[in-house]
CSV table of C-alpha atoms in Angstrom, one decimal:
chain,number,residue,atom,x,y,z
A,1,UNK,CA,26.7,-12.8,-9.8
A,2,UNK,CA,28.1,-10.8,-7.0
A,3,UNK,CA,29.2,-8.0,-9.3
A,4,UNK,CA,25.8,-7.7,-10.8
A,5,UNK,CA,24.2,-7.6,-7.3
A,6,UNK,CA,26.6,-4.9,-6.2
A,7,UNK,CA,26.0,-2.9,-9.4
A,8,UNK,CA,22.2,-3.2,-8.8
A,9,UNK,CA,22.6,-2.0,-5.2
A,10,UNK,CA,24.7,1.0,-6.3
A,11,UNK,CA,22.3,2.0,-9.0
A,12,UNK,CA,19.3,1.6,-6.7
A,13,UNK,CA,21.1,3.8,-4.1
A,14,UNK,CA,21.7,6.4,-6.8
A,15,UNK,CA,18.1,6.4,-7.8
A,16,UNK,CA,17.0,6.8,-4.2
A,17,UNK,CA,19.4,9.8,-3.8
A,18,UNK,CA,18.2,11.4,-7.0
A,19,UNK,CA,14.5,11.0,-6.2
A,20,UNK,CA,15.1,12.3,-2.7
A,21,UNK,CA,16.9,15.4,-3.8
A,22,UNK,CA,14.9,16.6,-6.9
A,23,UNK,CA,11.5,16.5,-8.4
A,24,UNK,CA,11.9,14.1,-11.3
A,25,UNK,CA,11.5,15.3,-14.9
A,26,UNK,CA,8.4,13.8,-16.4
A,27,UNK,CA,7.2,13.9,-20.0
A,28,UNK,CA,3.6,14.8,-19.4
A,29,UNK,CA,2.7,15.6,-23.0
A,30,UNK,CA,1.6,12.0,-23.9
A,31,UNK,CA,-0.6,11.9,-20.9
A,32,UNK,CA,-2.2,15.2,-21.8
A,33,UNK,CA,-2.7,14.1,-25.4
A,34,UNK,CA,-4.5,11.0,-24.2
A,35,UNK,CA,-6.6,12.9,-21.7
A,36,UNK,CA,-7.6,15.6,-24.2
A,37,UNK,CA,-8.5,12.9,-26.8
A,38,UNK,CA,-10.7,11.1,-24.2
A,39,UNK,CA,-12.6,14.2,-23.2
A,40,UNK,CA,-12.4,15.9,-26.6
A,41,UNK,CA,-10.7,19.0,-25.4
A,42,UNK,CA,-7.3,20.6,-26.2
A,43,UNK,CA,-4.2,19.6,-24.1
A,44,UNK,CA,-3.7,23.2,-22.9
A,45,UNK,CA,-5.8,22.8,-19.7
A,46,UNK,CA,-4.0,19.5,-18.8
A,47,UNK,CA,-0.6,21.1,-19.4
A,48,UNK,CA,-1.5,24.0,-17.1
A,49,UNK,CA,-2.6,21.5,-14.4
A,50,UNK,CA,0.7,19.6,-14.8
A,51,UNK,CA,2.8,22.8,-14.7
A,52,UNK,CA,0.9,23.9,-11.5
A,53,UNK,CA,1.5,20.5,-9.9
A,54,UNK,CA,5.2,20.6,-10.8
A,55,UNK,CA,5.5,24.1,-9.3
A,56,UNK,CA,3.8,22.9,-6.1
A,57,UNK,CA,6.1,19.8,-6.0
A,58,UNK,CA,9.2,22.0,-6.3
A,59,UNK,CA,8.0,24.1,-3.3
A,60,UNK,CA,7.0,21.1,-1.1
A,61,UNK,CA,9.4,18.3,-2.2
A,62,UNK,CA,11.6,18.5,0.9
A,63,UNK,CA,8.6,17.9,3.2
A,64,UNK,CA,7.8,14.5,1.8
A,65,UNK,CA,9.4,11.3,3.2
A,66,UNK,CA,12.0,9.6,1.0
A,67,UNK,CA,10.2,6.3,1.1
A,68,UNK,CA,7.0,8.0,-0.1
A,69,UNK,CA,8.9,9.8,-2.9
A,70,UNK,CA,10.4,6.5,-4.1
A,71,UNK,CA,7.0,4.7,-4.0
A,72,UNK,CA,5.2,7.5,-5.8
A,73,UNK,CA,7.8,8.1,-8.4
A,74,UNK,CA,8.0,4.4,-9.1
A,75,UNK,CA,4.2,4.2,-9.5
A,76,UNK,CA,4.1,7.3,-11.7
A,77,UNK,CA,6.9,6.0,-14.0
A,78,UNK,CA,5.6,2.5,-14.3
A,79,UNK,CA,1.9,3.4,-14.9
A,80,UNK,CA,2.5,4.0,-18.6
A,81,UNK,CA,1.9,7.7,-18.4
A,82,UNK,CA,3.8,10.3,-16.4
A,83,UNK,CA,1.9,13.0,-14.5
A,84,UNK,CA,3.0,15.5,-11.9
A,85,UNK,CA,-0.7,15.7,-10.8
A,86,UNK,CA,-0.7,12.0,-10.1
A,87,UNK,CA,2.7,12.2,-8.3
A,88,UNK,CA,1.6,15.1,-6.1
A,89,UNK,CA,-1.7,13.3,-5.3
A,90,UNK,CA,0.2,10.1,-4.4
A,91,UNK,CA,2.6,12.0,-2.1
A,92,UNK,CA,-0.2,13.9,-0.4
A,93,UNK,CA,-2.2,10.8,0.2
A,94,UNK,CA,0.7,9.0,1.8
A,95,UNK,CA,1.5,12.0,3.9
A,96,UNK,CA,-2.1,12.4,5.0
A,97,UNK,CA,-2.3,8.7,5.9
A,98,UNK,CA,0.5,9.0,8.4
A,99,UNK,CA,-1.5,11.7,10.3
A,100,UNK,CA,-4.2,9.2,11.3
A,101,UNK,CA,-3.6,6.6,14.0
A,102,UNK,CA,-3.6,3.0,12.7
A,103,UNK,CA,-6.3,0.8,14.1
């Protein structure tokens, strides 16, 4: 019991460090295929949007808070489809929310 708790904590710590240091590698192809099927277009536009979002994330990754990165990566990976656009949007929204005073 104690060993499994310690292992879980160590793995969770490693995940936090990895997420904090690097933009995660996401498989966006399934998301783009689903999107293109829904709107009856090719996946090229979606893939370009994903590539652009990834490039922006690489440039801005260090400015986002670790807690926000962990939250948004977790949401992106558990939502069933991976998307750099969704990850970037999540991070920007959390960052923007901190700029306004809470009431």
